[in-house]
Amino acid sequence: MLYSIGEVAKKLDISTYTLRYYDKEGLLPFVDRNAAGRRVFKDEDFNYLETISCLKEAGLPVKQIASFIELCLAGDRTLDERYDFLLEQETDLEAKMASLQHTLDFLRWKKWYYKRALAAGTESVNCLPETTLTDPAVRAKFDQLVADGADPKQLGELDRT
Amino acid sequence: MLYSIGEVAKKLDISTYTLRYYDKEGLLPFVDRNAAGRRVFKDEDFNYLETISCLKEAGLPVKQIASFIELCLAGDRTLDERYDFLLEQETDLEAKMASLQHTLDFLRWKKWYYKRALAAGTESVNCLPETTLTDPAVRAKFDQLVADGADPKQLGELDRT
DNA sequence: ATAAAAGTTAGAGCTAGCTCTAAGTCAAGC
DNA sequence: GCTTGACTTAGAGCTAGCTCTAACTTTTAT
């Protein structure tokens, strides 16, 4: 099976502009051309496209993805380099996810903070007297609930019955 | 305690340029000025700065963060809006993390793929005969190992003794 | 045979998020 | 009193990643 750039764009739900931009940046050196100079995608190209979209999702800049694709096309002598590259991306992504988990923890603490404020009708229930500084005891209370096994997501959940 | 823009920049490990840019974009309306017009940060401002850096980490555009900060300064009448905002960010971030988990799964499958290729000395062990299409049976094997309880991270780990 | 749809290139334009420069003010140390 | 360094503003400049335009060619449908 062969596919035009428009068909590929539709399948991957991206614009033909973007695909041509990727090609220009060296992400699609594997794409063939027909006699008229039009891009012709093959079934096996979707292997590469899947890899590209994965690396993009992981947050890699286009140039780095291009150099990985280049390694792929260079044949079996770059197998170890490709493995190392993927290992590095795995490590980076694990770090990123850990960081996002902290961000999520923060959002949940703040949700609980606002749930308390809503119940009291005022944010000041969470603050030290006469200030807008968060009362460390309030934060400690939240941490304690979580340490005692409460689900941080549900702790901040509002009853809207 | 009061802090200059330079001190805050050092504490947060960002540039003073960036802090002024944030101010220009409305992220720091809470920062006071001294008689000479210089920015003066208070201890309680770090509450906001922590929130800002959390929302940035979550991937929110600066303008959206600015509108949340505006809500915060508007007082108790916006408590419910602020709660809803955080709830939405939590939902979005959960979706994002799920998507990154898929990306990580893909990287680990590819690591295993290359581990196999390295062991054989050639990528073709993973492909259908006479093609560069990944053999579905190879992929299925990996999925089976994971389904049987193997750690996808360790499956692709290389022995480098 | 011709009109519409889809492809091609080169290159301009756009947005977000910084990052820096220029010209000037202010504060601290010698 | 003078230099050094940190601050101020307005606005220019930069990069990444698209996104689109213009001018042209090819393919498809009527």
CSV table of C-alpha atoms (C1' of nucleotides) in Angstrom, one decimal:
chain,number,residue,atom,x,y,z
A,1,MET,CA,0.0,0.0,0.0
A,2,LEU,CA,1.1,3.5,-0.9
A,3,TYR,CA,-0.1,6.8,0.6
A,4,SER,CA,-0.1,10.4,-0.4
A,5,ILE,CA,0.9,13.2,2.0
A,6,GLY,CA,-2.8,14.1,2.4
A,7,GLU,CA,-3.7,10.6,3.4
A,8,VAL,CA,-0.9,10.3,5.9
A,9,ALA,CA,-1.9,13.7,7.3
A,10,LYS,CA,-5.4,12.5,7.8
A,11,LYS,CA,-4.4,9.2,9.4
A,12,LEU,CA,-2.0,10.9,11.9
A,13,ASP,CA,-4.3,13.9,12.4
A,14,ILE,CA,-1.7,16.5,11.6
A,15,SER,CA,-1.6,19.0,8.7
A,16,THR,CA,0.2,18.5,5.4
A,17,TYR,CA,2.1,21.7,6.3
A,18,THR,CA,3.5,20.0,9.3
A,19,LEU,CA,4.5,16.9,7.5
A,20,ARG,CA,6.4,18.9,4.8
A,21,TYR,CA,8.0,20.9,7.6
A,22,TYR,CA,9.2,17.7,9.2
A,23,ASP,CA,10.5,16.5,5.9
A,24,LYS,CA,12.4,19.8,5.4
A,25,GLU,CA,13.9,19.3,8.9
A,26,GLY,CA,15.2,15.9,8.1
A,27,LEU,CA,12.6,13.8,9.9
A,28,LEU,CA,11.4,11.9,6.8
A,29,PRO,CA,14.4,11.0,4.7
A,30,PHE,CA,12.8,7.6,4.2
A,31,VAL,CA,9.9,8.9,2.1
A,32,ASP,CA,10.1,8.1,-1.6
A,33,ARG,CA,9.0,10.3,-4.5
A,34,ASN,CA,7.1,9.3,-7.6
A,35,ALA,CA,7.9,10.4,-11.2
A,36,ALA,CA,6.2,13.7,-10.6
A,37,GLY,CA,8.1,14.5,-7.5
A,38,ARG,CA,5.3,13.8,-5.1
A,39,ARG,CA,5.9,12.2,-1.7
A,40,VAL,CA,4.9,8.5,-1.6
A,41,PHE,CA,4.6,6.9,1.9
A,42,LYS,CA,4.9,3.1,2.3
A,43,ASP,CA,3.5,0.9,5.0
A,44,GLU,CA,6.8,0.5,6.7
A,45,ASP,CA,7.2,4.2,6.9
A,46,PHE,CA,4.5,4.2,9.7
A,47,ASN,CA,7.1,2.4,11.9
A,48,TYR,CA,9.2,5.6,11.7
A,49,LEU,CA,6.2,7.9,12.0
A,50,GLU,CA,5.1,6.1,15.2
A,51,THR,CA,8.6,6.5,16.6
A,52,ILE,CA,8.7,10.2,15.6
A,53,SER,CA,5.4,10.9,17.3
A,54,CYS,CA,6.5,9.1,20.4
A,55,LEU,CA,9.8,11.1,20.6
A,56,LYS,CA,7.8,14.3,20.0
A,57,GLU,CA,5.4,13.4,22.7
A,58,ALA,CA,8.4,12.8,25.0
A,59,GLY,CA,9.3,16.5,24.3
A,60,LEU,CA,12.4,16.0,22.1
A,61,PRO,CA,13.3,18.8,19.7
A,62,VAL,CA,12.9,18.0,16.0
A,63,LYS,CA,16.6,18.1,15.4
A,64,GLN,CA,17.3,15.4,17.9
A,65,ILE,CA,14.6,13.2,16.4
A,66,ALA,CA,16.1,13.8,13.0
A,67,SER,CA,19.5,12.5,14.2
A,68,PHE,CA,17.9,9.4,15.6
A,69,ILE,CA,16.1,8.7,12.3
A,70,GLU,CA,19.5,9.2,10.6
A,71,LEU,CA,21.0,6.5,12.9
A,72,CYS,CA,18.1,4.2,12.0
A,73,LEU,CA,18.8,4.5,8.3
A,74,ALA,CA,22.5,3.9,8.8
A,75,GLY,CA,22.0,0.2,9.4
A,76,ASP,CA,23.0,-2.4,11.9
A,77,ARG,CA,26.3,-0.7,12.8
A,78,THR,CA,24.4,2.0,14.8
A,79,LEU,CA,22.3,-0.5,16.8
A,80,ASP,CA,24.2,0.3,20.0
A,81,GLU,CA,24.0,4.0,19.5
A,82,ARG,CA,20.2,3.7,19.0
A,83,TYR,CA,19.9,1.6,22.1
A,84,ASP,CA,21.8,4.2,24.2
A,85,PHE,CA,19.7,7.0,22.7
A,86,LEU,CA,16.5,5.3,23.8
A,87,LEU,CA,17.9,4.5,27.2
A,88,GLU,CA,18.7,8.2,27.7
A,89,GLN,CA,15.2,9.2,26.6
A,90,GLU,CA,13.7,6.7,29.0
A,91,THR,CA,15.7,8.2,31.9
A,92,ASP,CA,14.8,11.7,30.9
A,93,LEU,CA,11.1,10.8,30.6
A,94,GLU,CA,11.1,9.1,34.0
A,95,ALA,CA,12.6,12.3,35.6
A,96,LYS,CA,10.0,14.4,33.8
A,97,MET,CA,7.1,12.2,35.0
A,98,ALA,CA,8.4,12.3,38.6
A,99,SER,CA,8.5,16.1,38.4
A,100,LEU,CA,4.9,16.2,37.0
A,101,GLN,CA,3.9,13.9,39.9
A,102,HIS,CA,5.1,16.6,42.3
A,103,THR,CA,3.2,19.2,40.3
A,104,LEU,CA,0.1,17.0,40.6
A,105,ASP,CA,0.6,16.6,44.3
A,106,PHE,CA,0.8,20.4,44.6
A,107,LEU,CA,-2.5,20.8,42.7
A,108,ARG,CA,-4.2,18.4,45.0
A,109,TRP,CA,-3.0,20.0,48.1
A,110,LYS,CA,-4.3,23.3,46.7
A,111,LYS,CA,-7.6,21.8,45.9
A,112,TRP,CA,-8.0,20.6,49.5
A,113,TYR,CA,-6.9,24.1,50.6
A,114,TYR,CA,-9.7,25.7,48.5
A,115,LYS,CA,-12.2,23.1,49.6
A,116,ARG,CA,-11.5,24.2,53.2
A,117,ALA,CA,-11.7,27.8,52.2
A,118,LEU,CA,-15.0,27.3,50.5
A,119,ALA,CA,-16.5,25.5,53.5
A,120,ALA,CA,-15.5,28.4,55.7
A,121,GLY,CA,-16.4,31.0,53.1
A,122,THR,CA,-13.0,32.6,53.4
A,123,GLU,CA,-9.4,31.8,52.5
A,124,SER,CA,-8.2,33.1,55.8
A,125,VAL,CA,-9.0,29.8,57.6
A,126,ASN,CA,-5.8,28.5,56.0
A,127,CYS,CA,-3.6,31.4,56.9
A,128,LEU,CA,-1.7,32.6,59.9
A,129,PRO,CA,-3.6,35.2,61.9
A,130,GLU,CA,-3.4,38.7,60.4
A,131,THR,CA,-1.4,37.5,57.3
A,132,THR,CA,-1.9,35.8,54.0
A,133,LEU,CA,0.8,33.3,54.7
A,134,THR,CA,-0.4,29.7,54.6
A,135,ASP,CA,-0.6,28.3,58.1
A,136,PRO,CA,2.0,25.5,58.3
A,137,ALA,CA,-0.3,23.6,60.6
A,138,VAL,CA,-2.9,23.4,57.8
A,139,ARG,CA,-0.4,22.1,55.4
A,140,ALA,CA,0.8,19.6,58.0
A,141,LYS,CA,-2.7,18.4,58.5
A,142,PHE,CA,-3.0,17.6,54.7
A,143,ASP,CA,0.4,15.8,54.8
A,144,GLN,CA,-0.7,13.8,57.8
A,145,LEU,CA,-4.0,12.7,56.1
A,146,VAL,CA,-2.0,11.6,53.0
A,147,ALA,CA,0.6,9.8,55.2
A,148,ASP,CA,-2.3,8.1,56.9
A,149,GLY,CA,-3.3,6.6,53.5
A,150,ALA,CA,-5.9,9.0,52.3
A,151,ASP,CA,-6.2,9.5,48.5
A,152,PRO,CA,-4.8,13.0,47.8
A,153,LYS,CA,-7.1,13.2,44.8
A,154,GLN,CA,-10.3,12.5,46.8
A,155,LEU,CA,-9.3,14.6,49.7
A,156,GLY,CA,-9.9,17.7,47.7
A,157,GLU,CA,-13.0,16.4,46.0
A,158,LEU,CA,-16.0,18.6,46.5
A,159,ASP,CA,-19.5,17.3,47.4
A,160,ARG,CA,-21.8,18.8,44.8
A,161,THR,CA,-25.0,17.0,45.7
B,1,MET,CA,11.9,39.9,55.3
B,2,LEU,CA,12.1,41.8,52.0
B,3,TYR,CA,13.9,40.7,48.8
B,4,SER,CA,15.2,42.4,45.7
B,5,ILE,CA,14.5,41.0,42.3
B,6,GLY,CA,18.1,39.7,42.1
B,7,GLU,CA,17.7,37.8,45.4
B,8,VAL,CA,14.5,36.2,44.3
B,9,ALA,CA,16.0,35.3,40.9
B,10,LYS,CA,18.9,33.5,42.8
B,11,LYS,CA,16.5,31.7,45.1
B,12,LEU,CA,14.3,30.5,42.3
B,13,ASP,CA,17.2,29.9,39.9
B,14,ILE,CA,15.8,31.9,37.1
B,15,SER,CA,17.1,35.1,35.5
B,16,THR,CA,16.0,38.6,36.5
B,17,TYR,CA,15.0,39.1,32.9
B,18,THR,CA,12.5,36.3,33.2
B,19,LEU,CA,11.1,37.7,36.4
B,20,ARG,CA,10.6,41.1,34.8
B,21,TYR,CA,9.1,39.4,31.8
B,22,TYR,CA,6.6,37.6,34.1
B,23,ASP,CA,5.8,40.9,35.8
B,24,LYS,CA,5.2,42.6,32.4
B,25,GLU,CA,2.8,39.7,31.5
B,26,GLY,CA,0.8,40.2,34.7
B,27,LEU,CA,2.1,37.2,36.7
B,28,LEU,CA,3.4,39.4,39.6
B,29,PRO,CA,0.8,42.1,40.3
B,30,PHE,CA,1.3,41.4,44.0
B,31,VAL,CA,4.9,42.7,44.1
B,32,ASP,CA,5.4,46.0,45.8
B,33,ARG,CA,7.7,48.9,44.8
B,34,ASN,CA,9.9,51.0,47.1
B,35,ALA,CA,10.2,54.8,46.8
B,36,ALA,CA,12.8,54.5,44.0
B,37,GLY,CA,10.5,52.3,42.0
B,38,ARG,CA,12.3,49.1,42.6
B,39,ARG,CA,10.5,45.8,43.0
B,40,VAL,CA,10.3,44.6,46.6
B,41,PHE,CA,9.3,41.0,47.3
B,42,LYS,CA,7.7,39.9,50.6
B,43,ASP,CA,7.8,36.5,52.2
B,44,GLU,CA,4.1,35.8,51.4
B,45,ASP,CA,4.9,36.5,47.7
B,46,PHE,CA,6.7,33.1,47.6
B,47,ASN,CA,3.3,31.5,48.1
B,48,TYR,CA,2.4,32.9,44.7
B,49,LEU,CA,5.7,32.2,43.2
B,50,GLU,CA,5.4,28.5,44.2
B,51,THR,CA,2.0,28.4,42.6
B,52,ILE,CA,3.3,30.1,39.4
B,53,SER,CA,6.1,27.7,39.1
B,54,CYS,CA,3.8,24.7,39.6
B,55,LEU,CA,1.4,25.9,36.9
B,56,LYS,CA,4.3,26.5,34.6
B,57,GLU,CA,5.6,23.0,35.2
B,58,ALA,CA,2.1,21.7,34.4
B,59,GLY,CA,2.6,23.4,31.0
B,60,LEU,CA,0.1,26.3,31.3
B,61,PRO,CA,0.7,29.3,29.1
B,62,VAL,CA,1.7,32.5,31.0
B,63,LYS,CA,-1.6,34.3,30.2
B,64,GLN,CA,-3.6,31.6,31.9
B,65,ILE,CA,-1.4,31.7,35.0
B,66,ALA,CA,-1.9,35.5,35.0
B,67,SER,CA,-5.6,35.1,35.1
B,68,PHE,CA,-5.5,32.7,38.0
B,69,ILE,CA,-3.3,35.1,39.9
B,70,GLU,CA,-5.8,37.8,39.2
B,71,LEU,CA,-8.5,35.6,40.7
B,72,CYS,CA,-6.4,35.1,43.8
B,73,LEU,CA,-6.0,38.8,44.3
B,74,ALA,CA,-9.8,39.4,43.8
B,75,GLY,CA,-10.6,37.9,47.2
B,76,ASP,CA,-12.9,35.4,48.7
B,77,ARG,CA,-15.7,35.9,46.1
B,78,THR,CA,-13.5,34.0,43.5
B,79,LEU,CA,-12.8,30.9,45.7
B,80,ASP,CA,-15.1,28.7,43.7
B,81,GLU,CA,-13.6,29.8,40.4
B,82,ARG,CA,-10.2,29.1,41.7
B,83,TYR,CA,-11.2,25.7,42.9
B,84,ASP,CA,-12.7,24.9,39.4
B,85,PHE,CA,-9.5,26.1,37.8
B,86,LEU,CA,-7.3,23.8,39.9
B,87,LEU,CA,-9.7,20.9,39.2
B,88,GLU,CA,-9.4,21.5,35.5
B,89,GLN,CA,-5.6,21.6,35.7
B,90,GLU,CA,-5.6,18.4,37.7
B,91,THR,CA,-7.7,16.6,35.1
B,92,ASP,CA,-5.5,17.9,32.3
B,93,LEU,CA,-2.3,16.9,34.0
B,94,GLU,CA,-3.6,13.4,34.7
B,95,ALA,CA,-4.4,13.1,31.0
B,96,LYS,CA,-0.9,14.3,30.1
B,97,MET,CA,0.7,11.9,32.5
B,98,ALA,CA,-1.3,9.0,31.1
B,99,SER,CA,-0.1,10.0,27.6
B,100,LEU,CA,3.5,10.2,28.8
B,101,GLN,CA,3.1,6.7,30.3
B,102,HIS,CA,2.2,5.4,26.9
B,103,THR,CA,5.3,7.1,25.5
B,104,LEU,CA,7.4,5.5,28.2
B,105,ASP,CA,5.9,2.1,27.4
B,106,PHE,CA,6.8,2.6,23.7
B,107,LEU,CA,10.4,3.5,24.6
B,108,ARG,CA,10.7,0.4,26.7
B,109,TRP,CA,9.4,-1.8,23.9
B,110,LYS,CA,11.9,-0.3,21.6
B,111,LYS,CA,14.7,-0.8,24.1
B,112,TRP,CA,13.8,-4.5,24.2
B,113,TYR,CA,13.6,-4.5,20.4
B,114,TYR,CA,17.1,-3.2,20.2
B,115,LYS,CA,18.4,-5.5,22.9
B,116,ARG,CA,17.2,-8.4,20.7
B,117,ALA,CA,18.7,-6.8,17.6
B,118,LEU,CA,22.1,-6.3,19.4
B,119,ALA,CA,22.1,-9.9,20.6
B,120,ALA,CA,21.6,-11.1,17.0
B,121,GLY,CA,23.8,-8.4,15.5
B,122,THR,CA,21.1,-7.4,13.1
B,123,GLU,CA,17.8,-5.6,13.3
B,124,SER,CA,16.3,-8.0,10.9
B,125,VAL,CA,15.6,-10.6,13.6
B,126,ASN,CA,12.7,-8.3,14.6
B,127,CYS,CA,11.3,-8.0,11.1
B,128,LEU,CA,9.1,-9.9,8.7
B,129,PRO,CA,11.2,-11.8,6.2
B,130,GLU,CA,12.4,-9.6,3.3
B,131,THR,CA,11.0,-6.5,4.8
B,132,THR,CA,11.7,-3.8,7.4
B,133,LEU,CA,8.3,-4.2,8.9
B,134,THR,CA,8.3,-5.1,12.5
B,135,ASP,CA,7.2,-8.7,12.9
B,136,PRO,CA,3.9,-8.7,14.8
B,137,ALA,CA,5.0,-11.9,16.6
B,138,VAL,CA,8.0,-10.1,18.1
B,139,ARG,CA,5.8,-7.4,19.4
B,140,ALA,CA,3.3,-9.9,20.7
B,141,LYS,CA,6.1,-11.7,22.5
B,142,PHE,CA,7.0,-8.5,24.3
B,143,ASP,CA,3.4,-7.8,25.2
B,144,GLN,CA,3.1,-11.4,26.5
B,145,LEU,CA,6.1,-11.0,28.8
B,146,VAL,CA,4.7,-7.8,30.2
B,147,ALA,CA,1.2,-9.3,30.6
B,148,ASP,CA,2.9,-12.2,32.5
B,149,GLY,CA,4.2,-9.7,35.0
B,150,ALA,CA,7.7,-8.8,33.8
B,151,ASP,CA,8.9,-5.3,34.5
B,152,PRO,CA,9.0,-3.5,31.1
B,153,LYS,CA,11.9,-1.4,32.2
B,154,GLN,CA,14.0,-4.4,33.1
B,155,LEU,CA,13.1,-6.4,30.0
B,156,GLY,CA,15.1,-4.0,27.8
B,157,GLU,CA,18.0,-3.6,30.3
B,158,LEU,CA,21.3,-4.6,28.8
B,159,ASP,CA,23.8,-6.8,30.7
B,160,ARG,CA,27.1,-4.8,30.5
B,161,THR,CA,29.4,-6.9,32.7
C,1,DA,C1',-11.2,19.4,-22.6
C,2,DT,C1',-11.5,21.6,-18.6
C,3,DA,C1',-12.3,22.6,-13.9
C,4,DA,C1',-11.3,21.4,-9.2
C,5,DA,C1',-8.6,19.1,-6.0
C,6,DA,C1',-4.2,17.9,-4.4
C,7,DG,C1',0.4,18.0,-4.8
C,8,DT,C1',5.3,20.9,-5.2
C,9,DT,C1',8.8,24.7,-3.6
C,10,DA,C1',10.7,28.8,-1.5
C,11,DG,C1',10.1,31.7,1.6
C,12,DA,C1',7.2,34.9,4.6
C,13,DG,C1',4.6,35.2,9.0
C,14,DC,C1',3.2,34.0,13.5
C,15,DT,C1',3.3,32.9,18.6
C,16,DA,C1',5.3,31.8,23.0
C,17,DG,C1',8.7,32.4,26.0
C,18,DC,C1',12.3,34.1,26.9
C,19,DT,C1',16.9,37.0,26.5
C,20,DC,C1',19.3,40.8,25.8
C,21,DT,C1',20.6,45.9,24.9
C,22,DA,C1',20.5,50.8,25.7
C,23,DA,C1',20.0,54.5,28.3
C,24,DG,C1',19.3,55.9,32.5
C,25,DT,C1',18.6,55.9,38.1
C,26,DC,C1',20.0,54.6,42.7
C,27,DA,C1',22.8,52.7,46.6
C,28,DA,C1',27.1,51.2,48.8
C,29,DG,C1',32.0,51.1,49.5
C,30,DC,C1',36.6,53.3,49.2
D,1,DG,C1',33.0,62.6,45.3
D,2,DC,C1',33.4,58.6,42.4
D,3,DT,C1',33.2,54.1,40.8
D,4,DT,C1',30.8,49.8,40.8
D,5,DG,C1',27.0,47.1,40.7
D,6,DA,C1',22.2,46.4,40.9
D,7,DC,C1',18.2,48.2,39.6
D,8,DT,C1',14.6,50.6,36.1
D,9,DT,C1',12.1,50.9,31.3
D,10,DA,C1',11.2,50.3,26.4
D,11,DG,C1',11.9,47.8,23.0
D,12,DA,C1',14.8,44.8,19.9
D,13,DG,C1',16.3,40.0,18.9
D,14,DC,C1',16.2,35.1,19.1
D,15,DT,C1',14.5,30.1,18.7
D,16,DA,C1',11.3,26.4,18.1
D,17,DG,C1',7.7,24.8,15.8
D,18,DC,C1',4.6,25.4,13.1
D,19,DT,C1',1.3,27.8,9.6
D,20,DC,C1',0.4,29.9,5.6
D,21,DT,C1',1.0,32.2,0.8
D,22,DA,C1',2.2,32.4,-3.9
D,23,DA,C1',3.2,30.5,-8.0
D,24,DC,C1',3.2,26.5,-10.3
D,25,DT,C1',2.4,21.3,-11.7
D,26,DT,C1',-0.1,17.1,-11.7
D,27,DT,C1',-4.2,14.2,-11.1
D,28,DT,C1',-9.0,13.3,-11.1
D,29,DA,C1',-13.8,13.8,-12.3
D,30,DT,C1',-17.2,15.4,-15.3
